[in-house]
Amino acid sequence: MRIVFVNSARSWGGGWSSAAELSLGLVERGHEVTLVCHPRSALREHLKGDPNLQLAQVAIRAELNPYRVWQLARVNRRQRPDLLIADKRKDVKLSVAARRSSGDFPIVHRHGAPSPLKDSAIYRYFWGREVQALVVNSYSMRDRMLESAPWLKQTKVFVIHNGKDTSYYQPLPRLRERMRNELGVPSDAFIVSFHGVLGPRKNVELLVRAVAELPQELKVYALIVGYGPTLPKVRRLATELRAPVIFAGLRTDIPQVLSAADAAAHLSTAEGFSNSVLESMACGLPMIVSDATSHPEQVEDGEQGVLVPPGQWEGVADAIRWLASDPEARAQLGKAARQRVAKEFSRERMLQGYEDALGETLERYRSANRD
């Protein structure tokens, strides 16, 4: 298939990383992909050196800017896609407008945000009439979407879990001591990691409060990797509570950094199918996750980690205390976490799911037009 993939994200985060992974994976499988992205985006910087992926620059800001519509239509006329994938809602609206003057092809919305569609006339028009299919990354997200937009046909919604390459995301025990030395953490400390964008929904403050309340003799540290709008707030809280927290900043060597950790905590209450959770699991870490959003689809309580009550640091502290005191259980949960990713949430399984969904959508669109 010839595919145009529109992603207007500018900053670093799970949305652009999954777009990059999907684009490169589809190219590996023989598809011709043109990725439309912002000229000053992290996504473009990450992919601009890849010889097999075509990049087109469109600075999408407003939803229906006439000049951006013209730019995207020009890309479509040049590439003649069989199908277009649009990530953000403004990408969908721009793609629908551009299609009117640039070809006849189905549009697929890849919906990874935790907020569902709205039950309004404009959403009914774009998503009920102009978008041929939606891909969501969890069943909980699909259910929320169908509840908020009952007019949306269930047959148009595909559930494809995010997937990770377990040959890249893997345990690296040989790097453990070296990474701990680099981070300035004692070799006998118990480290609980978080990596990702620090935003209001991530609830990283709960991890900080939990490690601050645990007895010092347990030598528990929080390792926070990443940046985002709530980073200053989290830093202030750690200082106020005198919490043992290591701020590692933005890192691209996630498997190497996670080799220093003993467990991982992701406590969001509003999120899609978390890439960071999958990466931590693939690296063999037992998980502490909130019993909310899509986390129960990723982590089974007592099997790959612990589900804790949303918004309560006390449950996080209890889970850390248990994992720190039971190395046998910790090893078993971490092994099971990696096995679950390899079996259920692999990169190959994700790519096959997309190929099947895109192929079905294209065939359905062509059949409808023939009729």
XYZ file of C-alpha atoms in Angstrom:
371
model
C 0.000 0.000 0.000
C 0.965 3.614 -0.533
C 0.237 5.376 2.751
C 0.310 9.027 3.777
C 0.668 9.308 7.553
C -0.177 12.693 9.136
C 1.146 13.498 12.626
C 1.324 17.140 13.727
C 2.874 16.528 17.168
C 5.815 18.818 17.877
C 7.091 17.739 21.276
C 8.554 14.496 22.572
C 6.113 11.894 23.894
C 4.400 8.562 23.399
C 2.307 9.770 20.461
C 5.203 10.619 18.190
C 7.280 7.626 19.265
C 4.481 5.220 18.345
C 4.006 7.056 15.032
C 7.701 6.630 14.289
C 7.644 2.953 15.207
C 4.558 2.268 13.099
C 5.866 4.184 10.075
C 9.196 2.369 10.078
C 7.512 -0.980 10.680
C 5.153 -0.564 7.724
C 8.113 0.374 5.513
C 9.932 -2.774 6.649
C 6.892 -4.789 5.577
C 7.025 -3.426 2.051
C 4.640 -0.477 2.191
C 5.458 2.956 0.792
C 4.985 5.479 3.614
C 5.145 9.270 3.472
C 5.104 10.818 6.937
C 3.701 14.350 7.101
C 5.062 16.151 10.170
C 5.902 19.594 11.502
C 9.247 20.928 10.189
C 10.428 21.653 13.746
C 9.082 18.536 15.424
C 10.891 15.954 17.515
C 9.415 13.361 15.163
C 11.131 14.849 12.122
C 14.444 15.174 13.960
C 14.225 11.524 14.973
C 13.465 10.205 11.473
C 15.095 12.633 9.040
C 18.128 10.419 8.444
C 16.187 7.279 7.535
C 16.672 6.553 3.808
C 13.569 4.370 3.438
C 10.981 6.759 4.855
C 9.740 9.782 2.941
C 9.102 12.920 5.002
C 6.878 15.840 4.022
C 6.807 19.042 6.054
C 3.507 20.733 6.873
C 3.311 23.013 9.923
C -0.171 22.005 11.089
C -1.398 24.278 13.871
C -5.012 25.335 13.367
C -7.535 22.695 12.380
C -8.544 24.028 8.958
C -5.922 26.538 7.850
C -6.491 26.941 4.057
C -2.777 27.109 3.261
C -2.063 23.907 5.225
C -4.993 22.220 3.481
C -3.414 23.159 0.156
C -0.004 21.890 1.289
C -1.386 18.521 2.378
C -3.437 18.214 -0.815
C -0.236 18.794 -2.797
C 1.478 15.976 -0.876
C -1.473 13.681 -1.615
C -1.477 14.498 -5.331
C 2.233 13.769 -5.505
C 2.140 10.531 -3.506
C -1.255 9.206 -4.723
C -1.962 7.253 -1.512
C -4.163 4.200 -1.280
C -4.960 5.228 2.286
C -4.275 8.065 4.738
C -3.654 7.733 8.491
C -4.293 10.798 10.657
C -3.226 10.906 14.302
C -4.576 14.022 16.008
C -8.107 15.377 15.673
C -6.887 18.469 13.834
C -4.981 16.128 11.506
C -8.253 14.348 10.732
C -10.104 17.561 9.883
C -7.246 18.840 7.729
C -7.001 15.484 5.926
C -10.721 15.424 5.168
C -10.533 18.933 3.699
C -7.413 18.102 1.667
C -8.912 14.900 0.249
C -11.608 16.861 -1.585
C -9.041 18.158 -4.063
C -6.405 15.443 -3.989
C -7.829 11.978 -4.562
C -10.177 9.234 -3.519
C -8.895 7.200 -0.578
C -10.055 6.144 2.899
C -8.988 8.039 6.014
C -8.113 6.156 9.196
C -7.928 8.004 12.507
C -5.373 6.545 14.932
C -6.855 7.679 18.243
C -4.388 7.341 21.117
C -5.556 10.149 23.414
C -7.463 9.249 26.596
C -10.306 11.689 25.857
C -13.170 10.190 23.805
C -14.981 11.736 20.852
C -17.713 14.256 21.571
C -21.373 13.745 20.754
C -21.741 16.872 18.613
C -22.707 17.736 15.054
C -19.145 18.458 13.923
C -17.892 15.141 15.305
C -20.799 13.314 13.706
C -19.871 14.846 10.374
C -16.143 14.172 10.412
C -16.022 10.847 12.280
C -19.429 9.494 11.336
C -19.294 10.357 7.650
C -15.805 11.278 6.453
C -13.550 8.949 8.470
C -13.676 5.354 7.270
C -12.119 3.677 10.330
C -10.656 4.374 13.758
C -7.840 2.543 15.506
C -7.676 2.688 19.303
C -5.013 1.025 21.421
C -7.139 -0.507 24.183
C -10.553 -2.029 24.780
C -11.248 0.420 27.589
C -10.684 3.293 25.162
C -13.005 1.680 22.603
C -15.731 1.280 25.215
C -15.401 4.906 26.341
C -15.520 6.083 22.742
C -18.654 4.109 21.869
C -20.311 5.318 25.055
C -19.552 8.986 24.345
C -20.357 8.713 20.628
C -23.165 6.124 20.309
C -23.643 7.087 16.677
C -20.237 5.626 15.848
C -20.485 2.230 14.209
C -18.603 -0.394 16.191
C -17.467 -2.078 12.957
C -15.393 1.013 12.179
C -13.331 0.732 15.376
C -10.282 -1.547 15.481
C -8.478 -2.306 18.752
C -4.727 -2.701 18.203
C -2.539 -2.706 21.287
C 0.772 -0.891 21.132
C 3.726 -3.229 20.750
C 7.414 -3.190 21.614
C 10.552 -4.772 20.188
C 11.740 -7.078 22.972
C 15.139 -7.474 21.321
C 15.733 -3.775 22.044
C 13.790 -3.425 25.290
C 15.353 -6.152 27.385
C 16.972 -6.650 30.803
C 20.621 -5.554 30.871
C 21.931 -6.799 34.243
C 25.564 -6.348 33.209
C 24.988 -2.572 33.110
C 23.297 -2.344 36.500
C 26.258 -1.238 38.618
C 27.685 1.069 35.976
C 24.341 2.839 35.543
C 23.882 3.161 39.305
C 27.315 4.731 39.575
C 26.415 7.170 36.795
C 23.176 8.108 38.564
C 24.860 8.367 41.954
C 22.726 5.706 43.628
C 24.101 3.212 46.187
C 24.563 -0.326 44.907
C 22.293 -1.723 47.629
C 19.437 0.749 47.087
C 15.983 -0.327 45.916
C 15.095 1.799 42.885
C 11.585 2.382 41.532
C 11.590 4.009 38.102
C 9.228 6.180 36.116
C 9.974 7.303 32.568
C 7.857 9.410 30.267
C 6.380 12.875 29.890
C 5.760 14.531 33.247
C 2.253 15.919 32.881
C -0.751 16.385 35.184
C -2.276 13.009 34.317
C 0.863 11.030 35.179
C 0.560 11.511 38.959
C 4.314 11.198 39.516
C 3.814 13.064 42.806
C 2.323 9.867 44.253
C 5.614 8.050 43.717
C 7.534 10.901 45.359
C 5.231 10.882 48.396
C 5.458 7.095 48.672
C 9.266 6.948 48.757
C 9.351 9.889 51.182
C 7.169 7.997 53.673
C 9.039 4.687 53.554
C 11.596 3.907 56.291
C 15.116 5.037 55.447
C 16.516 1.602 56.253
C 14.760 0.217 53.154
C 16.984 2.519 51.039
C 14.231 3.129 48.476
C 14.889 5.676 45.725
C 12.629 6.975 42.968
C 14.255 7.335 39.553
C 12.385 9.818 37.350
C 13.388 9.885 33.682
C 11.899 12.486 31.342
C 10.598 16.007 31.397
C 7.338 17.887 31.015
C 5.185 20.690 32.424
C 4.904 19.269 35.944
C 8.635 18.619 36.403
C 9.219 21.821 38.464
C 6.295 20.918 40.724
C 7.615 17.392 41.235
C 11.099 18.735 42.006
C 9.693 21.142 44.593
C 7.703 18.374 46.242
C 10.754 16.116 46.427
C 12.726 18.931 48.053
C 9.966 19.769 50.547
C 9.567 16.134 51.591
C 13.304 15.430 51.460
C 12.403 12.453 49.322
C 15.194 10.278 47.860
C 14.529 11.049 44.196
C 16.962 10.956 41.270
C 15.988 13.174 38.319
C 17.762 11.764 35.269
C 16.341 14.169 32.668
C 15.411 13.197 29.139
C 17.194 10.027 28.028
C 17.110 8.066 24.789
C 18.865 5.005 26.253
C 15.827 3.727 28.144
C 16.837 0.026 28.406
C 20.223 1.058 29.761
C 18.748 3.455 32.337
C 16.122 0.930 33.447
C 18.881 -1.600 34.118
C 19.486 0.341 37.348
C 15.892 -0.166 38.541
C 14.274 -2.913 40.624
C 10.645 -2.032 39.822
C 8.659 0.547 37.850
C 5.669 2.683 38.827
C 3.178 4.274 36.415
C 0.249 5.846 38.196
C -1.730 7.682 35.538
C -5.514 7.742 35.764
C -6.151 8.948 32.198
C -4.012 7.482 29.448
C -4.069 5.286 26.402
C -2.184 1.990 26.231
C 1.023 3.184 27.872
C 4.227 2.707 25.889
C 6.281 3.388 29.012
C 4.561 0.558 30.868
C 5.301 -1.841 28.005
C 8.935 -0.741 27.857
C 9.402 -1.279 31.590
C 7.736 -4.692 31.389
C 9.894 -5.724 28.427
C 12.959 -4.763 30.481
C 11.887 -7.303 33.094
C 10.669 -4.948 35.812
C 7.778 -5.825 38.144
C 5.115 -3.162 37.788
C 3.217 -0.905 40.169
C 0.341 0.661 38.209
C -2.912 2.398 39.024
C -6.043 0.285 38.716
C -7.404 2.695 36.129
C -7.388 3.651 32.456
C -5.832 0.870 30.269
C -3.395 -0.425 32.893
C -5.441 -3.550 33.790
C -5.168 -4.642 30.135
C -1.388 -4.477 30.451
C -0.685 -5.684 33.986
C -2.602 -8.476 35.701
C -2.679 -7.967 39.452
C -0.333 -10.413 41.158
C 0.950 -11.779 37.832
C 3.213 -9.091 36.367
C 2.927 -6.575 39.174
C 0.546 -4.806 41.513
C -2.559 -2.749 40.736
C -3.000 0.023 43.301
C -5.990 2.287 44.048
C -5.896 5.410 41.842
C -4.730 8.621 43.455
C -3.494 7.088 46.725
C 0.202 7.138 47.575
C -0.337 4.729 50.489
C -1.032 1.834 48.115
C 2.106 2.690 46.164
C 4.169 2.640 49.362
C 2.715 -0.735 50.383
C 3.528 -2.225 46.965
C 7.104 -0.904 47.089
C 7.574 -2.233 50.621
C 6.420 -5.705 49.551
C 8.577 -5.833 46.424
C 11.625 -4.548 48.291
C 11.255 -7.270 50.923
C 10.584 -10.220 48.595
C 13.277 -10.676 45.911
C 11.836 -14.022 44.821
C 8.409 -12.539 44.072
C 10.086 -9.571 42.415
C 12.036 -11.816 40.053
C 8.964 -13.885 39.215
C 6.810 -10.846 38.452
C 9.534 -9.254 36.335
C 10.013 -12.418 34.294
C 6.266 -12.713 33.748
C 6.077 -9.053 32.707
C 8.642 -9.539 29.963
C 6.972 -12.760 28.794
C 3.609 -10.995 28.548
C 5.013 -8.302 26.277
C 6.743 -10.888 24.085
C 3.548 -12.921 23.749
C 0.741 -10.350 23.765
C 2.254 -6.938 22.984
C 5.115 -7.519 20.565
C 6.019 -5.134 17.774
C 5.291 -7.801 15.166
C 1.831 -8.432 16.562
C 1.077 -4.701 16.472
C 2.277 -4.349 12.874
C 0.243 -7.354 11.754
C -2.815 -5.843 13.415
C -2.327 -2.598 11.504
C -1.772 -4.370 8.200
C -4.993 -6.340 8.677
C -7.020 -3.281 9.728
C -5.714 -1.054 6.939
C -6.203 -3.774 4.333
C -9.771 -4.431 5.479
C -10.582 -0.710 5.476
C -9.187 -0.228 1.976
C -11.086 -3.230 0.599
C -14.334 -2.092 2.239
C -13.884 1.422 0.828
C -13.218 0.188 -2.688
C -16.144 -2.230 -2.565
C -18.495 0.531 -1.420
C -17.318 2.801 -4.236
C -17.756 0.033 -6.809
C -21.308 -0.512 -5.633
